[in-house]
Short mmCIF file of C-alpha atoms and ligand atoms in Angstrom, two decimals:
data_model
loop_
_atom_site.label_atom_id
_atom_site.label_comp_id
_atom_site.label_asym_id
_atom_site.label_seq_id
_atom_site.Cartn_x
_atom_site.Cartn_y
_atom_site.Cartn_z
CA UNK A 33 -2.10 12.44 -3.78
CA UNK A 34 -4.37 14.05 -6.77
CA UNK A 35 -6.58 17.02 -5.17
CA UNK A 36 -9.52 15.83 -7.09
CA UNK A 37 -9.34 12.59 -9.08
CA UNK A 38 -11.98 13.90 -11.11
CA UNK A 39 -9.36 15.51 -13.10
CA UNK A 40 -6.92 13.03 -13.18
CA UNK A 41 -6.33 11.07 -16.40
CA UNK A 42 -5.95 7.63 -15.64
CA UNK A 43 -4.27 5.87 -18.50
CA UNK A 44 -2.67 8.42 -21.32
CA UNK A 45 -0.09 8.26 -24.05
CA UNK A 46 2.98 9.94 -23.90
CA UNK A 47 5.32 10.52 -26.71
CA UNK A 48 6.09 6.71 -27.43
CA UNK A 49 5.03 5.16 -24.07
CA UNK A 50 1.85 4.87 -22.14
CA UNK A 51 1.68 6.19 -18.74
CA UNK A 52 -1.23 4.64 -16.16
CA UNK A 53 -1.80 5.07 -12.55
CA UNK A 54 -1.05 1.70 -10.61
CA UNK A 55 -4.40 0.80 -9.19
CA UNK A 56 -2.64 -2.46 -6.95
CA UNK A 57 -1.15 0.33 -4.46
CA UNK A 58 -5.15 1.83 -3.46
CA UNK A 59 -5.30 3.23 -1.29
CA UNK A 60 -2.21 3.70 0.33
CA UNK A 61 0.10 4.85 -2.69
CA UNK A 62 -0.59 7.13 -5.47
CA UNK A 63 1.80 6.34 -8.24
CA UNK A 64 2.37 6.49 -12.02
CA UNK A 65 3.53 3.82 -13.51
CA UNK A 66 5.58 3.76 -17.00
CA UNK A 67 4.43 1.23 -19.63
CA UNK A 68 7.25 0.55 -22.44
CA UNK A 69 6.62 -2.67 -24.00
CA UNK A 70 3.33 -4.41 -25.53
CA UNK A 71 4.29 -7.42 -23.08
CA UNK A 72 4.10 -5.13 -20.21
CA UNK A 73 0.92 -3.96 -21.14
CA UNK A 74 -0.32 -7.57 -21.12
CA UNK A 75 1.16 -8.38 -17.82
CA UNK A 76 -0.49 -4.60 -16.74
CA UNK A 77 -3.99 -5.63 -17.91
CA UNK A 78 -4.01 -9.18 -16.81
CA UNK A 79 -2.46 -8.35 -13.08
CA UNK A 80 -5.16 -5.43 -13.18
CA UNK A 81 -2.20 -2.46 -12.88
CA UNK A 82 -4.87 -0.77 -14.76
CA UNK A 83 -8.68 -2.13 -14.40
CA UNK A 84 -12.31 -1.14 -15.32
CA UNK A 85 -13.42 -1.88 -18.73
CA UNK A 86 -13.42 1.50 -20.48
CA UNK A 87 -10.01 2.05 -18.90
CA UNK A 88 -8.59 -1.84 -20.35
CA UNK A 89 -10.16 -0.54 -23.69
CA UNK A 90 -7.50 2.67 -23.77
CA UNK A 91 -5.07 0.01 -22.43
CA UNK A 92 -5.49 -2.33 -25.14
CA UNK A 93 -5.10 0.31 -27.63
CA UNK A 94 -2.13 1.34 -26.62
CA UNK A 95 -0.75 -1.99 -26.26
CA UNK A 96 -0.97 -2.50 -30.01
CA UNK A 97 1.01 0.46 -30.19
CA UNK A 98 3.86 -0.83 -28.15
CA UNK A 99 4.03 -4.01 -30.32
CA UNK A 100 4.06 -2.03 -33.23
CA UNK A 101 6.95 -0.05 -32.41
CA UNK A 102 8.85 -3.04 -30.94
CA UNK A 103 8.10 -4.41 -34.80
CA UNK A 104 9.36 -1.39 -36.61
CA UNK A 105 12.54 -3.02 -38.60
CA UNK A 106 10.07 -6.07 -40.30
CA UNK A 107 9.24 -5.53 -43.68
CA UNK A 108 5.70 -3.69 -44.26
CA UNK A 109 4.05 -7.18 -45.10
CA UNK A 110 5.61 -9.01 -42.21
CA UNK A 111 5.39 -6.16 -39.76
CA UNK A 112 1.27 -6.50 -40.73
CA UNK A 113 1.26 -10.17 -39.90
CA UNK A 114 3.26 -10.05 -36.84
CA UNK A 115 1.25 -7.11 -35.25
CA UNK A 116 -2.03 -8.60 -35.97
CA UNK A 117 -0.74 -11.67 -34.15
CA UNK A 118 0.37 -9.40 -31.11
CA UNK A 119 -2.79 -7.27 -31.23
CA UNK A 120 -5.04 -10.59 -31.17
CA UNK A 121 -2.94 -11.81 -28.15
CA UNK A 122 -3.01 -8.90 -26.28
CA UNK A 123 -7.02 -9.00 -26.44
CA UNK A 124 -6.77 -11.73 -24.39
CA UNK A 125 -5.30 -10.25 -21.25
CA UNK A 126 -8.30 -10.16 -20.05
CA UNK A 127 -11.90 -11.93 -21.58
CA UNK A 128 -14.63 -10.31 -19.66
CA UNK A 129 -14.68 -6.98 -20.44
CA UNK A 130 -15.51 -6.71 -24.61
CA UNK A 131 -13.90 -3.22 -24.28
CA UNK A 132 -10.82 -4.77 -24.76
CA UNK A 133 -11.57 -6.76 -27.63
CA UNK A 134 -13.43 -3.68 -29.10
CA UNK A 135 -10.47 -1.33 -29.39
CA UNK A 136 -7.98 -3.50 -30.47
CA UNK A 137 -10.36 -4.16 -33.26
CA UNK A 138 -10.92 -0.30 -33.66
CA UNK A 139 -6.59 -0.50 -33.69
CA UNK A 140 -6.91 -3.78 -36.27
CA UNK A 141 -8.79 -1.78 -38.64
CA UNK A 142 -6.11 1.08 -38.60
CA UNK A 143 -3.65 -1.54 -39.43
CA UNK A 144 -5.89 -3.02 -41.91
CA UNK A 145 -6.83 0.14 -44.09
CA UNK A 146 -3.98 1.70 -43.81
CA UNK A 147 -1.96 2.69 -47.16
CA UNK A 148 1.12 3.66 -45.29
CA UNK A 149 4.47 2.46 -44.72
CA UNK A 150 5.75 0.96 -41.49
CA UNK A 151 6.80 4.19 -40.19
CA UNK A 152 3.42 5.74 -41.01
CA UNK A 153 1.29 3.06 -39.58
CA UNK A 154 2.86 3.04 -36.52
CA UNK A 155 1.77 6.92 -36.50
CA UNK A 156 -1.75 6.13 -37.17
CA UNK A 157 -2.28 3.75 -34.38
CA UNK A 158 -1.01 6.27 -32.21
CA UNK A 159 -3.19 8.95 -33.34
CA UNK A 160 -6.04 6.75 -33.08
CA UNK A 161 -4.86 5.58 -29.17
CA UNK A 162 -5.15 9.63 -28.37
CA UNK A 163 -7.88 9.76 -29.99
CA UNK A 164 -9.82 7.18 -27.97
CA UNK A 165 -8.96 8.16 -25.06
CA UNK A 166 -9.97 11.66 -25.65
CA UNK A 167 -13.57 10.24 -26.67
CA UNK A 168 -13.80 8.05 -23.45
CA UNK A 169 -14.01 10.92 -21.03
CA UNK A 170 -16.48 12.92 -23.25
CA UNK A 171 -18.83 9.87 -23.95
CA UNK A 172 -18.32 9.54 -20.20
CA UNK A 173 -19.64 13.25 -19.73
CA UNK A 174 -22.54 12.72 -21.87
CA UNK A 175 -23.60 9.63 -19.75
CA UNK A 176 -23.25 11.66 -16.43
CA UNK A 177 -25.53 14.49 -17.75
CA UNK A 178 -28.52 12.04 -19.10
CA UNK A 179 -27.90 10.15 -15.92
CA UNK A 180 -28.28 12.81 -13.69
CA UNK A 181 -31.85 13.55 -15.20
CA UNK A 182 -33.07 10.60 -14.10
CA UNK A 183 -31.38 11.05 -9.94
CA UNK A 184 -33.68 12.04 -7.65
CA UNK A 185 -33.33 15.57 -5.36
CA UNK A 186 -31.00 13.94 -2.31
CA UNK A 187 -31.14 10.92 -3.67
CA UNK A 188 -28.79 8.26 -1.79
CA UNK A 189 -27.16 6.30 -4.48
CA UNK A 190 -25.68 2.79 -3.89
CA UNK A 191 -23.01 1.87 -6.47
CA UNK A 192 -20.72 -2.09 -6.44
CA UNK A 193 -16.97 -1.99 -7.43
CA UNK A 194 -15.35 0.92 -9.58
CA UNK A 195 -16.91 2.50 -12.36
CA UNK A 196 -15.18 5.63 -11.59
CA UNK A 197 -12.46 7.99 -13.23
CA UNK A 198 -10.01 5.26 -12.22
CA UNK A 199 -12.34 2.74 -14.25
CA UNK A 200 -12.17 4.82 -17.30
CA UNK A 201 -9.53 7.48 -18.72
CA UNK A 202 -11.43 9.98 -16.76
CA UNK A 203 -14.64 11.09 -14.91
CA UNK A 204 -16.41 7.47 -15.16
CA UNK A 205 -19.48 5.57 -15.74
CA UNK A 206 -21.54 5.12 -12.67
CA UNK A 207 -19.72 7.15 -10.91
CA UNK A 208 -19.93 10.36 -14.01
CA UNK A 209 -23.91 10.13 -13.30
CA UNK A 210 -22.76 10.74 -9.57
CA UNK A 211 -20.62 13.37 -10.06
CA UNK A 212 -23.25 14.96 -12.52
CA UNK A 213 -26.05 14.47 -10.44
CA UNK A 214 -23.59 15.91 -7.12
CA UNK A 215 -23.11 19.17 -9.74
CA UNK A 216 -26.62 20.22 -9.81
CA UNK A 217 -27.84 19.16 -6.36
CA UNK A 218 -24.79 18.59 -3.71
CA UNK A 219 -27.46 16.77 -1.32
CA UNK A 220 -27.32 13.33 -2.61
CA UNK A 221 -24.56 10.64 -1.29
CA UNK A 222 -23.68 7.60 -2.39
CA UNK A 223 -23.64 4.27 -0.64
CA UNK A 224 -20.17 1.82 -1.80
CA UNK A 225 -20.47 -1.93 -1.54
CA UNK A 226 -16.74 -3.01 -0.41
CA UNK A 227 -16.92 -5.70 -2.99
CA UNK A 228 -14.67 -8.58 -2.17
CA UNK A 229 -12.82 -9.71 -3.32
CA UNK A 230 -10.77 -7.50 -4.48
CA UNK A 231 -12.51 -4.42 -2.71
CA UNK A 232 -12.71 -1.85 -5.65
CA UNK A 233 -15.60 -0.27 -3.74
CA UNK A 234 -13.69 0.18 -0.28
CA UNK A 235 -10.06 0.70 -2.04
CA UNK A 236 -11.04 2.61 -5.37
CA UNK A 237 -14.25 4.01 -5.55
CA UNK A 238 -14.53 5.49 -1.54
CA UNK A 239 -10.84 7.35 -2.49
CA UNK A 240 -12.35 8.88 -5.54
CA UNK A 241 -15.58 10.18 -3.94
CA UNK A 242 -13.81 11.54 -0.94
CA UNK A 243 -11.55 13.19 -2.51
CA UNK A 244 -14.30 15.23 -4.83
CA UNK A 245 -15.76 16.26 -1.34
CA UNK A 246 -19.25 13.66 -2.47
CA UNK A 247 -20.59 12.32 0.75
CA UNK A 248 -19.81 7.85 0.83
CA UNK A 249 -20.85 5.53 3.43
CA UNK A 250 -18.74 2.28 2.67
CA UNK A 251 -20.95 -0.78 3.74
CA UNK A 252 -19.84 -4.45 3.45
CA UNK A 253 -21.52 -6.35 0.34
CA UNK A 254 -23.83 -8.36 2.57
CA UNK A 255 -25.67 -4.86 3.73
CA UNK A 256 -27.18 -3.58 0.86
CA UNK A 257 -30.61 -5.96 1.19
CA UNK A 258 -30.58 -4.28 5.09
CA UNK A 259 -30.68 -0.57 3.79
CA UNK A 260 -32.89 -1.08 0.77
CA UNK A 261 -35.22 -2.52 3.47
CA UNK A 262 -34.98 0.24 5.69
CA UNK A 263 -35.58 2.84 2.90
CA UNK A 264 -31.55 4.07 2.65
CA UNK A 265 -31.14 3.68 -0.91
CA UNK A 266 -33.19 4.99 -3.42
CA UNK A 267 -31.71 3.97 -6.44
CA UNK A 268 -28.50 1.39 -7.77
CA UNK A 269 -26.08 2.85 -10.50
CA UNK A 270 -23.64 0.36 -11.58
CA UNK A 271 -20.86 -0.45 -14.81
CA UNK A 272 -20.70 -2.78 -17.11
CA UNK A 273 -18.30 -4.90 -18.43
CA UNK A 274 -19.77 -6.57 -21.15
CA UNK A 275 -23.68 -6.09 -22.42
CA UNK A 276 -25.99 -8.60 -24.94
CA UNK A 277 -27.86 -8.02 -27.19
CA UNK A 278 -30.72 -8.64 -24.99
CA UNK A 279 -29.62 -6.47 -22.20
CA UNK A 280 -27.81 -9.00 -19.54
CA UNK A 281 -25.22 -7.35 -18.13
CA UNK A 282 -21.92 -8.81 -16.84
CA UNK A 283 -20.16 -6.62 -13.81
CA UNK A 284 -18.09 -7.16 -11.37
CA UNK A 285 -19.34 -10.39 -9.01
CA UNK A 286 -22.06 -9.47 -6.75
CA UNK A 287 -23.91 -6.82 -9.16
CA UNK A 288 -26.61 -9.86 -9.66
CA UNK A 289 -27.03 -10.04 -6.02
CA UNK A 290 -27.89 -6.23 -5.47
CA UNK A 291 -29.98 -6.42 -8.75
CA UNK A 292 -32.16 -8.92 -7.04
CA UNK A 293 -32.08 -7.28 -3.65
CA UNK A 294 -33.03 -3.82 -5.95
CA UNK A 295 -36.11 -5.61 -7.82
CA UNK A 296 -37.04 -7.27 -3.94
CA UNK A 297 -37.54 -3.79 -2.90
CA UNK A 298 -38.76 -2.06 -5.79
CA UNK A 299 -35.34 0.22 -5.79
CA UNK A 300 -34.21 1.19 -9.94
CA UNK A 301 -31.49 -0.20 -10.73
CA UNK A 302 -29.65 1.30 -13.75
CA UNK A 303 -26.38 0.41 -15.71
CA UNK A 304 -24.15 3.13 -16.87
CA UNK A 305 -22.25 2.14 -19.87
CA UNK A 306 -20.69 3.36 -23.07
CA UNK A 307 -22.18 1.76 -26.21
CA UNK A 308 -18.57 0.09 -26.69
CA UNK A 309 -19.16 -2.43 -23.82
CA UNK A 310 -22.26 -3.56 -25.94
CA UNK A 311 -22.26 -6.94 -27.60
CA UNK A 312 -24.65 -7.63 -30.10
CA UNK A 313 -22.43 -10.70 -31.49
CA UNK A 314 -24.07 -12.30 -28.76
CA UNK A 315 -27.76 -12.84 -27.94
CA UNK A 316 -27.89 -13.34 -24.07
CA UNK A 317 -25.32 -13.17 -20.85
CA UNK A 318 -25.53 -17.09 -21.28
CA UNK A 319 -22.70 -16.40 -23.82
CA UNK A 320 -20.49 -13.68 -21.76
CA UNK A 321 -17.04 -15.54 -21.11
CA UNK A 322 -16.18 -15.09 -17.18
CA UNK A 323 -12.96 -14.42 -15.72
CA UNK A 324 -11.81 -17.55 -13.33
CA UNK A 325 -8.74 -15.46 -11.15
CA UNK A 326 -6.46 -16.50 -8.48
CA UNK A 327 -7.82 -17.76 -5.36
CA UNK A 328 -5.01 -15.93 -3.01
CA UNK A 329 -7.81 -13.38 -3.74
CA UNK A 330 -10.78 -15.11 -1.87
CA UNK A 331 -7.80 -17.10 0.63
CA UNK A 332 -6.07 -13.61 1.33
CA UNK A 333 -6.49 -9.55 2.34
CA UNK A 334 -3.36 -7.92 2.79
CA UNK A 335 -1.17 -11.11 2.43
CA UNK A 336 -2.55 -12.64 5.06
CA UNK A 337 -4.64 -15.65 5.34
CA UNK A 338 -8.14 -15.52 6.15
CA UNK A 339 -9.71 -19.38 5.57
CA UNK A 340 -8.26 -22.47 6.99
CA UNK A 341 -5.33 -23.86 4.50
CA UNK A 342 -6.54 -26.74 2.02
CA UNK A 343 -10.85 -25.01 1.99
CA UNK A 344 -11.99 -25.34 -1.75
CA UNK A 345 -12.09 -22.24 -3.75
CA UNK A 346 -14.32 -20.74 -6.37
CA UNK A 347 -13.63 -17.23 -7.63
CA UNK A 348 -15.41 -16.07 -10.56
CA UNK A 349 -14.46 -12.45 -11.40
CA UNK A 350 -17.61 -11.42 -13.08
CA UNK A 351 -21.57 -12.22 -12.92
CA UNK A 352 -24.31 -11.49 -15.05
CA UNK A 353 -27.23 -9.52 -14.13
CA UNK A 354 -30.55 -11.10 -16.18
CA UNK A 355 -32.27 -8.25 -18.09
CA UNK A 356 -35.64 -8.68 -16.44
CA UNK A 357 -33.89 -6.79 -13.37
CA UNK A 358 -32.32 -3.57 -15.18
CA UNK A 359 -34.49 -0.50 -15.25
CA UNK A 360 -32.24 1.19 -17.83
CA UNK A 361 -28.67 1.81 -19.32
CA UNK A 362 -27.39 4.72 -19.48
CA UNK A 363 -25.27 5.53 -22.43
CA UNK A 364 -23.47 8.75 -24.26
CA UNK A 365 -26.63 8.40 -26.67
CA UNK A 366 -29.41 7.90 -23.83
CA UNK A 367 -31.26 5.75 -21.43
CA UNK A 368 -32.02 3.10 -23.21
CA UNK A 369 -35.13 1.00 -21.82
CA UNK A 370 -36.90 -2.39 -22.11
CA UNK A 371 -37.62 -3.65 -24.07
CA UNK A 372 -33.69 -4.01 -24.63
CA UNK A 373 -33.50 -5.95 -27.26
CA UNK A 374 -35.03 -2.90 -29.48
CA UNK A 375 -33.30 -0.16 -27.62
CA UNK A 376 -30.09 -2.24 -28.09
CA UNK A 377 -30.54 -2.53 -31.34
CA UNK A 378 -31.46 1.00 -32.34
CA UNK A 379 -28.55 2.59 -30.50
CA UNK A 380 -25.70 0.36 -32.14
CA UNK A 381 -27.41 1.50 -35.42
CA UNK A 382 -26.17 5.01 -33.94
CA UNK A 383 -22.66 3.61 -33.68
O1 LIG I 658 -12.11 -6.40 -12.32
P1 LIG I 658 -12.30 -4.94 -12.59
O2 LIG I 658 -11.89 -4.05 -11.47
O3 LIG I 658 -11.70 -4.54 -13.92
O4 LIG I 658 -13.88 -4.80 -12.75
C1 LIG I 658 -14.42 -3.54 -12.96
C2 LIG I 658 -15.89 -3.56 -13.06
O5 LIG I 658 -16.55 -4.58 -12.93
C3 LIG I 658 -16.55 -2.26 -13.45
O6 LIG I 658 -17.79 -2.12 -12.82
C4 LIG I 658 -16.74 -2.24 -14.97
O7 LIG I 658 -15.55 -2.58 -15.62
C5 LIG I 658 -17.20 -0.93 -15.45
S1 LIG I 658 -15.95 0.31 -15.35
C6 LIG I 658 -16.58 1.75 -15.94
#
């Protein structure tokens, strides 16, 4: 097992593959996995090999990288129309998460502008892959530090799913303003909803705090309300996976649900984010597309059965937290704060 999975890299390219850390095994196997083909890097995205939107991003861009190699003998006009077929496929491995769809543009525009040959193109998207994931973890840096401004002295933190390193290609979202915050003042702790169903919280983001030493209590998803109440938690940090134009937030289901108990109780509640998981194609979270996935996730833990056979099942992968209830985002160029739909729109001028 990484000593500290602060400093691992969690998705990076390697000569003419990409390498990723298979997230399906949390927490009881630490492994690499090798990704050689662009249809593997579908199948790694869309079975969540590699999750968290900043991470998917870096995916994404490598993907298109994969395809174009696999594409290498076409002719230069073909080998343009056949990757930006494969490039606008693989942006739909997954829809929530506009990460995705963001740097395979970023990878489309490469492939666009270019004025190279086939051999030469292929080089460029390559160079532009690296080159994203070396921003990710220093946009994630710069959230951290403005984040930790804003974290009070011992603060207890309470965080849903994984917005961690393992979210991102390193150091995180939410979980950079922890570590930031843990830097300057190693009294605060965080508090980890489980977050069924897939339990990112308990499997994911508990293994990464741990193992930096930052003090986690795991509760169930249903207890957060109960220690707001009691006075536990002084402030929610949470990721993003897709943000409007007017500030609704989509995260992983059951953010909305500790945004309301956080407004209930007077408790800030605060989206870390980089400005890449902001949407201002689209006015409102009414428009965020949400992932519908298998319901062996809500029917099963560990393989096994835990509902009698034949129940009805819902299982929405994503909800949207209304804008009314965020206090602010934090992003590599600030905290931006209501109203949104002017702080929104001044940052991506900064974009
Ligand atoms: O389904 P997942 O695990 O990809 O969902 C992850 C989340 O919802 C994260 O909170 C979000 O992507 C932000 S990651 C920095």
């Amino acid at each position: 097992m990484t000593e500290f999975i602060s400093k691992i890299r969690t998705i990076q390219w390697i000569d003419n593959y990409s390498r990723m850390v298979d997230q399906t095994l949390f927490p009881y196997e630490f492994k690499y996995v090798d990704i050689k083909t662009g249809q593997e890097m579908f199948d790694a995205i869309k079975n969540m090999i590699v999750r968290g939107a900043p991470a998917i991003g870096i995916a994404g861009a490598h993907g298109v990288v994969l395809f174009a190699q696999e594409l290498i003998d076409l002719p230069h006009d073909e080998f343009i129309k056949k990757l930006i077929e494969k490039a606008d496929y693989m942006a739909t491995s997954r829809p929530t998460a506009v990460n995705l769809m963001w740097a395979v543009e970023k990878q489309k525009d490469v492939i666009k502008n270019s004025k190279s040959d086939v051999k030469g193109i292929i080089e460029e998207l390559k160079q532009n892959a690296i080159k994203l994931e070396n921003e990710d973890i220093n946009i994630n840096k710069k959230i951290g530090d403005f984040g930790a401004e804003i974290v009070p002295k011992g603060a207890t933190i309470l965080t849903h799913c994984n917005a961690g390193a393992l979210a991102t290609v390193g150091y995180g979202t939410a979980l950079g303003v922890v570590r930031s915050a843990f830097a300057k003042d190693n009294t605060i702790q965080v508090f980890a909803d489980e977050t069924r169903p897939r339990q990112q919280g308990a499997r994911i983001t508990t293994l990464e705090l741990t193992m930096d030493g930052i003090p986690t209590t795991l509760i169930t998803d249903g207890m957060c309300s109960y220690f707001m109440k009691k006075g536990m938690i002084d402030m929610v940090v949470v990721g993003a996976d897709r943000i409007a134009a007017n500030g609704d937030t989509a995260n992983k289901i059951g953010t909305y649900t500790v945004a309301i108990a956080a407004k209930y109780h007077n408790i800030p509640f605060y989206i870390a984010a980089p400005l890449s998981t902001i949407d201002t194609s689209i006015k409102t979270g009414e428009e965020i597309p949400i992932e519908e996935r298998s319901h062996d996730e809500v029917t099963h833990i560990n393989g096994k059965s835990i509902c009698a056979e034949g129940v009805n099942i819902i299982n929405p992968g994503f909800d949207v937290t209304p804008h009314e209830l965020i206090t602010g985002i934090i992003t590599e160029v600030g905290i931006l704060k209501p109203d949104f739909k002017t702080s929104i729109a001044n940052a991506a001028k900064m974009y």
